[in-house]
Amino acid sequence: MLTPGDEESLLLDIKEGIQYALYLGKQEGRFTEDEIHLDKIRLNKLQYIVNEDHDLGLTFGWFKYGPAPEDVTTDTGVALGPQPGDDIAHLEESRLPSKDHHSTEEFAYYFLRELDDEFDRIATAEETKVYLVSFYDEYAPKDEYAARFTDLYKASARLQQTLDAIGDGKDWHQNSTEFYYELDKEFLPVSEEVSKLESLEHTLEPLEEYRKLLTSIISEAGTEDNLSSSQQAFINNVIRKFYNTVWDFVGQEISLETIRGENVDELRPKVKTNVEKYRGGLWKDELNSLAERRESVGLDPEIEDIEKLESGGNGEDDEQSLDEEMVKRVSEMGAEVISD
């Protein structure tokens, strides 16, 4: 059985195997260094794939971006670019004492020879969130419980493409109206998928409250001739809040139920602690903080806009704060709702 420390060593072997595979692939002319776009998300996906293929025993959970290892390594500065063999200390041996484990070099040849073209595609795909949709189709866990979340993760990956386009701050403001409606369209399938899953019902309110806050801010930003650096920085922070609060809440809940591997008992308590914080209202504090700070950058709504947003809220029947239109759309559960 792997200890948590063993998992740390194994993850480092795999990372360095990927680095060496990138170096060899570049030497073989499979891709140039400029074509390599490997990031931490795709690194995790490669770790997931090799773990599934070779039954390495790593502990995995559906967390944030989908199935990814609980990366316990403290060496977060490991570069994700090509690395020659001479620069890798453990190239021909595993950090683990048993001879049954693969060496860094063996991992490199797994990626180049067994994964082959798929490795090249993962390493060079320009858009991570576009790649994730195909990744979930191909590699998402097939067990009955975990498979229920696949469509949710695909819907979220599509939404994240729009969020990231706004977060990079380059061209979105010139087409802010288009982005406003795109966000509304992409949030709907995420809400639909969450509403299908009884275990995630309580995460629908954070998603909808975040959607209303974000689209309100985007609407106000669209009335500006140009965005100041402080306004774009604030919008970037709002986008990050989806990842580190709203979607994190959903992902942690899913991880709590689907985490698997040899060190589940050691990792689950941390996930449970995070879940309980969100259930206790941490997400409300985070969103309220954004709502309070938007005025300081001149992106607060007019009075009539506030009244319009609040009209779909709790009301006298004390329901979740979903606007009436969204309640109707989510209940219909049909893609035809958004196909004008």
PDB file of N, CA, C and O in Angstrom, residues 101-130:
ATOM      1  N   HIS A 101       7.921  -0.513  -9.080  1.00  0.00           N
ATOM      2  CA  HIS A 101       7.423   0.776  -9.556  1.00  0.00           C
ATOM      3  C   HIS A 101       8.217   1.259 -10.762  1.00  0.00           C
ATOM      4  O   HIS A 101       9.401   0.970 -10.909  1.00  0.00           O
ATOM      5  N   HIS A 102       7.544   2.025 -11.616  1.00  0.00           N
ATOM      6  CA  HIS A 102       8.177   2.530 -12.833  1.00  0.00           C
ATOM      7  C   HIS A 102       9.190   3.627 -12.515  1.00  0.00           C
ATOM      8  O   HIS A 102       8.985   4.436 -11.595  1.00  0.00           O
ATOM      9  N   SER A 103      10.234   3.679 -13.324  1.00  0.00           N
ATOM     10  CA  SER A 103      11.198   4.769 -13.213  1.00  0.00           C
ATOM     11  C   SER A 103      10.668   5.987 -13.964  1.00  0.00           C
ATOM     12  O   SER A 103       9.710   5.893 -14.746  1.00  0.00           O
ATOM     13  N   THR A 104      11.301   7.129 -13.756  1.00  0.00           N
ATOM     14  CA  THR A 104      10.925   8.338 -14.483  1.00  0.00           C
ATOM     15  C   THR A 104      11.034   8.116 -15.989  1.00  0.00           C
ATOM     16  O   THR A 104      10.159   8.521 -16.762  1.00  0.00           O
ATOM     17  N   GLU A 105      12.092   7.449 -16.417  1.00  0.00           N
ATOM     18  CA  GLU A 105      12.293   7.182 -17.843  1.00  0.00           C
ATOM     19  C   GLU A 105      11.188   6.292 -18.392  1.00  0.00           C
ATOM     20  O   GLU A 105      10.694   6.508 -19.507  1.00  0.00           O
ATOM     21  N   GLU A 106      10.777   5.290 -17.626  1.00  0.00           N
ATOM     22  CA  GLU A 106       9.693   4.415 -18.074  1.00  0.00           C
ATOM     23  C   GLU A 106       8.377   5.172 -18.208  1.00  0.00           C
ATOM     24  O   GLU A 106       7.587   4.918 -19.130  1.00  0.00           O
ATOM     25  N   PHE A 107       8.129   6.116 -17.304  1.00  0.00           N
ATOM     26  CA  PHE A 107       6.927   6.943 -17.434  1.00  0.00           C
ATOM     27  C   PHE A 107       7.002   7.770 -18.718  1.00  0.00           C
ATOM     28  O   PHE A 107       5.997   7.925 -19.436  1.00  0.00           O
ATOM     29  N   ALA A 108       8.185   8.301 -19.026  1.00  0.00           N
ATOM     30  CA  ALA A 108       8.347   9.105 -20.237  1.00  0.00           C
ATOM     31  C   ALA A 108       7.994   8.287 -21.475  1.00  0.00           C
ATOM     32  O   ALA A 108       7.268   8.756 -22.375  1.00  0.00           O
ATOM     33  N   TYR A 109       8.475   7.059 -21.529  1.00  0.00           N
ATOM     34  CA  TYR A 109       8.203   6.228 -22.701  1.00  0.00           C
ATOM     35  C   TYR A 109       6.756   5.745 -22.726  1.00  0.00           C
ATOM     36  O   TYR A 109       6.210   5.480 -23.807  1.00  0.00           O
ATOM     37  N   TYR A 110       6.113   5.646 -21.571  1.00  0.00           N
ATOM     38  CA  TYR A 110       4.682   5.354 -21.568  1.00  0.00           C
ATOM     39  C   TYR A 110       3.932   6.454 -22.307  1.00  0.00           C
ATOM     40  O   TYR A 110       3.075   6.182 -23.167  1.00  0.00           O
ATOM     41  N   PHE A 111       4.233   7.712 -21.952  1.00  0.00           N
ATOM     42  CA  PHE A 111       3.526   8.823 -22.575  1.00  0.00           C
ATOM     43  C   PHE A 111       3.826   8.913 -24.069  1.00  0.00           C
ATOM     44  O   PHE A 111       2.929   9.176 -24.875  1.00  0.00           O
ATOM     45  N   LEU A 112       5.073   8.680 -24.450  1.00  0.00           N
ATOM     46  CA  LEU A 112       5.450   8.822 -25.854  1.00  0.00           C
ATOM     47  C   LEU A 112       5.039   7.639 -26.712  1.00  0.00           C
ATOM     48  O   LEU A 112       4.652   7.807 -27.871  1.00  0.00           O
ATOM     49  N   ARG A 113       5.119   6.425 -26.180  1.00  0.00           N
ATOM     50  CA  ARG A 113       4.907   5.235 -26.995  1.00  0.00           C
ATOM     51  C   ARG A 113       3.516   4.620 -26.802  1.00  0.00           C
ATOM     52  O   ARG A 113       2.901   4.161 -27.759  1.00  0.00           O
ATOM     53  N   GLU A 114       3.017   4.598 -25.553  1.00  0.00           N
ATOM     54  CA  GLU A 114       1.703   3.995 -25.312  1.00  0.00           C
ATOM     55  C   GLU A 114       0.576   5.015 -25.512  1.00  0.00           C
ATOM     56  O   GLU A 114      -0.398   4.751 -26.212  1.00  0.00           O
ATOM     57  N   LEU A 115       0.718   6.154 -24.890  1.00  0.00           N
ATOM     58  CA  LEU A 115      -0.305   7.190 -25.072  1.00  0.00           C
ATOM     59  C   LEU A 115      -0.159   7.833 -26.446  1.00  0.00           C
ATOM     60  O   LEU A 115      -1.153   8.229 -27.065  1.00  0.00           O
ATOM     61  N   ASP A 116       1.070   7.983 -26.901  1.00  0.00           N
ATOM     62  CA  ASP A 116       1.400   8.361 -28.277  1.00  0.00           C
ATOM     63  C   ASP A 116       0.732   9.677 -28.697  1.00  0.00           C
ATOM     64  O   ASP A 116       0.946  10.704 -28.073  1.00  0.00           O
ATOM     65  N   ASP A 117      -0.103   9.635 -29.741  1.00  0.00           N
ATOM     66  CA  ASP A 117      -0.696  10.862 -30.286  1.00  0.00           C
ATOM     67  C   ASP A 117      -1.550  11.592 -29.256  1.00  0.00           C
ATOM     68  O   ASP A 117      -1.664  12.823 -29.303  1.00  0.00           O
ATOM     69  N   GLU A 118      -2.166  10.833 -28.359  1.00  0.00           N
ATOM     70  CA  GLU A 118      -2.988  11.462 -27.325  1.00  0.00           C
ATOM     71  C   GLU A 118      -2.135  12.332 -26.416  1.00  0.00           C
ATOM     72  O   GLU A 118      -2.559  13.414 -25.986  1.00  0.00           O
ATOM     73  N   PHE A 119      -0.921  11.885 -26.112  1.00  0.00           N
ATOM     74  CA  PHE A 119      -0.007  12.704 -25.314  1.00  0.00           C
ATOM     75  C   PHE A 119       0.302  14.006 -26.043  1.00  0.00           C
ATOM     76  O   PHE A 119       0.267  15.086 -25.437  1.00  0.00           O
ATOM     77  N   ASP A 120       0.611  13.922 -27.332  1.00  0.00           N
ATOM     78  CA  ASP A 120       0.905  15.131 -28.109  1.00  0.00           C
ATOM     79  C   ASP A 120      -0.283  16.080 -28.083  1.00  0.00           C
ATOM     80  O   ASP A 120      -0.126  17.301 -27.937  1.00  0.00           O
ATOM     81  N   ARG A 121      -1.476  15.520 -28.213  1.00  0.00           N
ATOM     82  CA  ARG A 121      -2.679  16.365 -28.242  1.00  0.00           C
ATOM     83  C   ARG A 121      -2.896  17.072 -26.917  1.00  0.00           C
ATOM     84  O   ARG A 121      -3.217  18.268 -26.872  1.00  0.00           O
ATOM     85  N   ILE A 122      -2.712  16.341 -25.820  1.00  0.00           N
ATOM     86  CA  ILE A 122      -2.890  16.943 -24.499  1.00  0.00           C
ATOM     87  C   ILE A 122      -1.847  18.024 -24.247  1.00  0.00           C
ATOM     88  O   ILE A 122      -2.149  19.102 -23.719  1.00  0.00           O
ATOM     89  N   ALA A 123      -0.604  17.752 -24.623  1.00  0.00           N
ATOM     90  CA  ALA A 123       0.490  18.692 -24.339  1.00  0.00           C
ATOM     91  C   ALA A 123       0.425  19.953 -25.190  1.00  0.00           C
ATOM     92  O   ALA A 123       0.909  21.007 -24.771  1.00  0.00           O
ATOM     93  N   THR A 124      -0.169  19.858 -26.370  1.00  0.00           N
ATOM     94  CA  THR A 124      -0.120  20.992 -27.292  1.00  0.00           C
ATOM     95  C   THR A 124      -1.470  21.674 -27.512  1.00  0.00           C
ATOM     96  O   THR A 124      -1.533  22.680 -28.224  1.00  0.00           O
ATOM     97  N   ALA A 125      -2.546  21.144 -26.937  1.00  0.00           N
ATOM     98  CA  ALA A 125      -3.856  21.782 -27.111  1.00  0.00           C
ATOM     99  C   ALA A 125      -3.798  23.220 -26.613  1.00  0.00           C
ATOM    100  O   ALA A 125      -3.322  23.492 -25.512  1.00  0.00           O
ATOM    101  N   GLU A 126      -4.260  24.146 -27.431  1.00  0.00           N
ATOM    102  CA  GLU A 126      -4.144  25.564 -27.079  1.00  0.00           C
ATOM    103  C   GLU A 126      -5.139  25.962 -25.993  1.00  0.00           C
ATOM    104  O   GLU A 126      -4.842  26.827 -25.171  1.00  0.00           O
ATOM    105  N   GLU A 127      -6.312  25.355 -25.987  1.00  0.00           N
ATOM    106  CA  GLU A 127      -7.353  25.744 -25.031  1.00  0.00           C
ATOM    107  C   GLU A 127      -7.625  24.603 -24.057  1.00  0.00           C
ATOM    108  O   GLU A 127      -8.207  23.581 -24.434  1.00  0.00           O
ATOM    109  N   THR A 128      -7.228  24.776 -22.811  1.00  0.00           N
ATOM    110  CA  THR A 128      -7.407  23.719 -21.817  1.00  0.00           C
ATOM    111  C   THR A 128      -8.876  23.377 -21.616  1.00  0.00           C
ATOM    112  O   THR A 128      -9.249  22.195 -21.561  1.00  0.00           O
ATOM    113  N   LYS A 129      -9.725  24.377 -21.498  1.00  0.00           N
ATOM    114  CA  LYS A 129     -11.127  24.114 -21.194  1.00  0.00           C
ATOM    115  C   LYS A 129     -11.848  23.456 -22.369  1.00  0.00           C
ATOM    116  O   LYS A 129     -12.819  22.722 -22.170  1.00  0.00           O
ATOM    117  N   VAL A 130     -11.405  23.725 -23.600  1.00  0.00           N
ATOM    118  CA  VAL A 130     -11.946  23.023 -24.757  1.00  0.00           C
ATOM    119  C   VAL A 130     -11.530  21.559 -24.706  1.00  0.00           C
ATOM    120  O   VAL A 130     -12.335  20.650 -24.947  1.00  0.00           O
TER     121      VAL A 130
END
